[in-house]
Coordinates of C-alpha atoms and ligand atoms in Angstrom, one line a residue:
M1 CA 105.4 128.5 73.3
I2 CA 108.7 126.5 73.6
L3 CA 111.6 128.5 74.7
G4 CA 115.3 127.4 75.3
A5 CA 117.4 129.3 77.8
I6 CA 121.2 129.2 78.4
E7 CA 123.0 130.6 81.4
A8 CA 126.3 130.4 80.0
G9 CA 128.9 130.8 82.6
G10 CA 132.7 130.3 82.7
T11 CA 132.3 127.2 84.9
K12 CA 129.2 125.7 83.6
F13 CA 126.5 126.2 80.8
V14 CA 123.1 125.7 82.4
C15 CA 120.5 124.9 79.7
G16 CA 116.8 124.9 80.3
L17 CA 113.7 124.3 78.3
F18 CA 110.7 126.2 79.2
E19 CA 107.1 126.3 78.3
A20 CA 105.4 129.8 78.2
D21 CA 101.9 130.9 77.6
G22 CA 102.9 134.1 76.0
Q23 CA 100.8 136.2 78.4
E24 CA 102.8 139.3 79.6
G25 CA 104.1 139.0 83.1
S26 CA 103.4 135.2 83.1
K27 CA 106.4 133.1 84.3
P28 CA 107.6 130.4 82.0
R29 CA 107.6 126.8 83.4
I30 CA 110.8 125.0 83.3
I31 CA 110.3 121.5 81.9
G32 CA 113.8 120.4 81.4
K33 CA 117.3 121.3 82.5
L34 CA 120.9 120.3 82.1
S35 CA 124.1 121.7 83.5
I36 CA 127.1 121.2 81.2
P37 CA 130.7 122.0 82.1
T38 CA 132.4 124.8 80.3
T39 CA 135.5 123.2 78.6
D40 CA 136.4 124.1 75.2
P41 CA 133.8 126.2 73.0
K42 CA 133.1 123.4 70.5
T43 CA 132.3 120.7 73.1
T44 CA 130.3 123.0 75.2
L45 CA 128.3 124.6 72.6
E46 CA 127.5 121.3 70.7
A47 CA 126.5 119.7 74.1
S48 CA 124.1 122.6 74.8
R49 CA 122.7 122.5 71.3
D50 CA 122.2 118.8 71.5
F51 CA 120.3 119.0 74.8
L52 CA 118.0 121.6 73.6
L53 CA 117.2 119.5 70.4
S54 CA 116.8 116.3 72.1
A55 CA 114.7 117.8 75.1
V56 CA 112.3 119.2 72.5
E57 CA 112.2 116.1 70.5
G58 CA 111.9 113.8 73.5
K59 CA 108.9 115.6 74.9
G60 CA 107.2 115.7 71.6
L61 CA 107.0 119.4 71.6
G62 CA 107.7 120.1 67.8
K63 CA 110.2 122.8 67.6
L64 CA 111.7 125.8 69.6
D65 CA 110.2 129.1 69.3
G66 CA 113.2 131.1 70.4
I67 CA 116.2 131.1 72.8
G68 CA 117.5 133.5 75.3
I69 CA 121.2 133.4 76.4
G70 CA 122.7 135.1 79.4
C71 CA 126.4 134.9 78.6
F72 CA 129.6 135.5 80.7
G73 CA 131.6 138.3 79.3
P74 CA 132.6 140.6 78.0
V75 CA 130.5 140.2 75.1
D76 CA 129.5 142.3 72.0
L77 CA 125.9 143.4 72.3
K78 CA 125.7 145.9 69.5
T79 CA 123.2 144.4 67.0
S80 CA 124.9 146.5 64.2
S81 CA 128.3 144.9 64.9
P82 CA 129.7 142.1 62.8
T83 CA 130.8 140.5 66.1
W84 CA 127.2 140.9 67.8
G85 CA 126.9 137.8 70.1
F86 CA 130.5 137.1 70.5
I87 CA 132.4 136.8 73.7
T88 CA 135.3 139.2 73.4
A89 CA 138.3 140.0 75.8
T90 CA 137.7 137.1 78.3
P91 CA 140.7 135.9 80.2
K92 CA 139.0 132.5 80.0
E93 CA 141.2 130.2 78.0
G94 CA 140.0 129.4 74.5
W95 CA 136.9 131.6 74.7
R96 CA 138.3 134.8 73.5
N97 CA 136.3 136.1 70.2
V98 CA 134.0 133.0 70.3
E99 CA 130.6 133.5 68.6
V100 CA 127.8 132.3 70.8
A101 CA 124.7 133.8 69.8
G102 CA 125.1 133.1 66.0
Y103 CA 126.1 129.5 66.7
F104 CA 122.5 128.8 68.2
R105 CA 120.7 131.0 65.8
D106 CA 122.2 129.1 62.8
E107 CA 122.3 125.6 64.4
L108 CA 118.7 125.8 65.9
G109 CA 117.2 128.0 63.2
V110 CA 115.4 130.3 65.8
P111 CA 115.6 133.8 66.9
V112 CA 118.1 134.5 69.7
A113 CA 118.1 137.0 72.4
F114 CA 121.6 137.7 73.8
D115 CA 122.7 139.6 76.8
T116 CA 125.2 139.3 79.6
D117 CA 124.6 136.7 82.3
V118 CA 124.2 139.4 85.0
N119 CA 121.8 141.4 82.8
A120 CA 119.7 138.2 82.3
A121 CA 119.7 137.6 86.1
A122 CA 118.7 141.3 86.8
Y123 CA 115.9 141.0 84.3
G124 CA 114.5 137.8 86.0
E125 CA 114.6 139.5 89.4
Y126 CA 112.9 142.5 87.9
L127 CA 109.9 140.4 86.5
W128 CA 109.5 137.8 89.2
G129 CA 111.9 138.3 92.1
A130 CA 113.4 140.8 94.4
A131 CA 113.3 143.8 92.2
R132 CA 109.6 143.7 91.3
G133 CA 108.3 147.3 91.0
L134 CA 111.7 148.9 90.8
K135 CA 112.9 151.1 88.0
D136 CA 116.4 151.4 89.2
F137 CA 118.4 148.6 90.7
I138 CA 121.5 146.6 90.3
Y139 CA 122.1 142.8 90.3
V140 CA 125.7 141.9 91.3
T141 CA 127.1 138.3 91.3
V142 CA 130.3 137.6 93.4
G143 CA 131.9 134.1 92.6
T144 CA 134.5 133.1 90.3
G145 CA 134.3 136.6 88.9
I146 CA 132.4 139.7 89.8
G147 CA 129.9 141.3 87.5
G148 CA 126.8 143.4 87.6
G149 CA 123.7 144.0 85.5
V150 CA 122.1 147.5 85.9
F151 CA 118.6 148.3 85.5
S152 CA 118.2 152.0 85.0
N153 CA 115.2 154.1 84.4
G154 CA 113.2 150.9 83.8
A155 CA 115.4 149.1 81.2
L156 CA 118.6 147.2 81.1
L157 CA 121.6 149.5 80.7
H158 CA 124.0 148.5 77.8
G159 CA 125.7 151.8 76.7
Q160 CA 128.8 151.5 74.6
Q161 CA 129.3 147.9 75.5
H162 CA 127.8 146.9 79.0
P163 CA 128.6 147.9 82.5
E164 CA 131.5 146.1 84.0
L165 CA 131.0 146.6 87.7
G166 CA 133.5 143.8 88.7
H167 CA 136.5 145.7 87.2
I168 CA 136.3 149.0 88.9
G169 CA 139.0 150.4 91.1
V170 CA 138.5 150.1 95.0
K171 CA 140.3 151.8 97.7
R172 CA 142.5 149.4 99.3
V173 CA 142.3 148.2 102.8
D174 CA 145.7 149.2 104.4
S175 CA 146.5 145.9 106.1
D176 CA 145.8 143.9 102.8
A177 CA 149.0 142.9 101.2
F178 CA 147.4 140.7 98.5
P179 CA 148.6 142.0 95.2
G180 CA 145.2 141.2 93.4
C181 CA 144.5 138.5 90.7
C182 CA 142.8 140.3 87.7
P183 CA 144.9 139.5 84.6
Y184 CA 143.9 142.9 83.2
H185 CA 144.0 145.3 86.2
R186 CA 145.4 143.3 88.9
D187 CA 143.8 144.8 92.0
C188 CA 140.4 146.0 90.6
L189 CA 137.2 144.8 92.6
E190 CA 137.4 141.3 90.9
G191 CA 141.2 141.0 91.5
L192 CA 140.6 141.7 95.3
A193 CA 137.3 140.1 96.2
S194 CA 136.3 137.4 93.6
G195 CA 136.3 133.7 94.8
P196 CA 139.8 133.1 93.3
A197 CA 141.1 136.3 95.1
I198 CA 139.9 135.1 98.5
G199 CA 141.3 131.6 97.7
Q200 CA 144.7 132.9 96.7
R201 CA 144.9 135.4 99.7
W202 CA 144.1 133.0 102.5
G203 CA 145.4 129.8 100.8
A204 CA 142.0 128.1 101.1
R205 CA 139.0 127.7 99.2
P206 CA 136.2 130.3 100.3
E207 CA 133.6 127.6 101.0
T208 CA 136.1 126.2 103.6
L209 CA 136.6 129.5 105.5
G210 CA 134.3 129.5 108.6
G211 CA 131.9 132.5 109.2
G212 CA 134.3 134.0 112.0
H213 CA 137.3 134.1 109.6
K214 CA 138.7 137.6 109.0
A215 CA 138.5 137.0 105.3
W216 CA 134.7 137.8 105.4
D217 CA 135.3 141.2 107.2
L218 CA 137.8 142.1 104.5
E219 CA 135.4 140.8 101.7
A220 CA 132.4 142.8 103.1
R221 CA 134.7 146.0 103.1
Y222 CA 135.7 145.7 99.4
L223 CA 132.2 144.9 98.3
A224 CA 130.8 147.8 100.4
R225 CA 133.4 150.2 98.9
A226 CA 132.3 149.1 95.4
F227 CA 128.5 149.2 96.4
A228 CA 129.0 152.9 97.7
T229 CA 130.5 153.8 94.3
Y230 CA 127.5 152.2 92.5
S231 CA 125.2 153.9 94.8
L232 CA 126.8 157.3 94.3
T233 CA 127.0 156.9 90.5
L234 CA 124.0 155.0 89.4
S235 CA 121.5 155.9 92.2
P236 CA 119.9 152.4 92.6
E237 CA 116.9 151.7 94.9
R238 CA 118.5 148.3 95.6
I239 CA 121.4 146.1 95.1
I240 CA 120.7 142.3 94.8
M241 CA 123.9 140.2 95.5
G242 CA 124.0 136.7 94.1
G243 CA 126.8 134.3 93.1
G244 CA 128.6 131.4 94.9
V245 CA 130.5 133.8 97.4
G246 CA 127.6 136.5 97.4
L247 CA 125.1 134.2 98.6
R248 CA 127.1 133.1 101.6
P249 CA 125.0 133.5 104.7
G250 CA 125.7 136.5 106.8
L251 CA 127.7 138.2 103.9
A252 CA 124.9 140.6 102.8
E253 CA 124.4 141.6 106.4
K254 CA 128.1 142.5 106.7
V255 CA 128.3 144.4 103.5
A256 CA 125.3 146.5 104.4
S257 CA 126.8 147.6 107.6
C258 CA 130.1 148.4 106.1
L259 CA 128.2 150.3 103.3
G260 CA 126.7 152.6 106.0
E261 CA 130.2 153.4 107.1
E262 CA 131.4 154.0 103.6
L263 CA 128.7 156.4 102.7
G264 CA 129.1 158.1 106.1
G265 CA 125.5 159.3 106.1
Y266 CA 125.8 161.1 102.8
L267 CA 122.7 159.4 101.2
P268 CA 119.5 160.1 103.4
A269 CA 117.8 156.9 102.2
L270 CA 120.6 154.8 103.4
N271 CA 121.6 156.1 106.7
D272 CA 120.0 153.7 109.1
P273 CA 120.5 150.0 109.7
R274 CA 117.1 149.0 108.4
S275 CA 117.3 150.8 105.1
L276 CA 120.7 149.3 104.5
S277 CA 119.7 145.7 105.1
A278 CA 116.7 146.1 102.8
F279 CA 119.1 147.9 100.2
V280 CA 121.6 145.0 100.1
S281 CA 119.2 142.2 99.2
R282 CA 119.5 138.5 98.4
P283 CA 118.0 137.3 95.0
Q284 CA 114.5 135.9 95.2
L285 CA 115.0 133.6 92.4
G286 CA 118.2 132.2 94.0
S287 CA 120.6 130.4 91.6
E288 CA 117.8 130.3 89.0
A289 CA 117.8 134.0 88.3
G290 CA 120.0 133.8 85.3
L291 CA 118.3 130.9 83.7
I292 CA 114.7 132.3 84.0
G293 CA 115.9 135.6 83.1
A294 CA 117.4 134.2 79.8
A295 CA 114.1 132.6 79.2
A296 CA 112.4 135.9 79.8
L297 CA 114.7 137.6 77.4
A298 CA 113.5 135.0 74.8
L299 CA 110.0 135.8 75.4
R300 CA 110.7 139.5 74.9
I301 CA 112.0 138.9 71.4
R302 CA 109.2 136.7 70.6
S303 CA 106.8 139.5 71.5
I304 CA 108.4 142.1 69.2
Ligands
ZN1 ZN1 139.8 143.6 86.5

């Protein structure tokens, strides 16, 4: 079985071609990959389509059996909706109300599985990564934006739209005068703790700030306040933190420590440093989680 997968992000579309044996639980093998910058929708979508077509043809594989897409959001996931598979209220220039899933279904003539980028990553980690065996966990990405996929009671949570874990309010740190940079809410979690928020607050790109910079203590505090809210409302067994900022060495440990303080011993399972450091976990699939998760979503529709 030949599957296409796209991790459609606001910075780049990572496209992959996978071979799967169709056995349940068997991890698809990647046989081709291309990263395409996210520019305007027409250019980016066409380049992604062309890669998948040429990769299948170049390898003499016949045709694609299906495609899975994990997409930046917000997106419309209601299959009964006329705008299913569209990106909706994104602040990203030019991408508001853009049809993504239908484009690939029509252009490639194959079934399309469509979900958020973070739900795809969560699903990948559930099948083959840091969340194997867990029925309740959260995957959070901290980078250009902040988002989270929620796996609850053994399934991805969608609800009315899909959870938007990056846009919740968090209690401010008193000494922080940065107004926040979310165009919708200003000082929501994403507005205070995303990569652009760190960059604007300190006047330097996050990757240039050394490990001892106070930016990281503040970052860990905001993330811990959000993780405390997730822990108290969704009751996850683990929170996996990925993304360009989230994967920074040492940050997960700082967040775990702050989370303990924020919870104040209220959750018995999280009242010692060892439990906390296991609870705030790094993704085992690393930066591949979203792509392999998208392939897994495609595998799932193929088996229906
Ligand atoms: Zn916001």
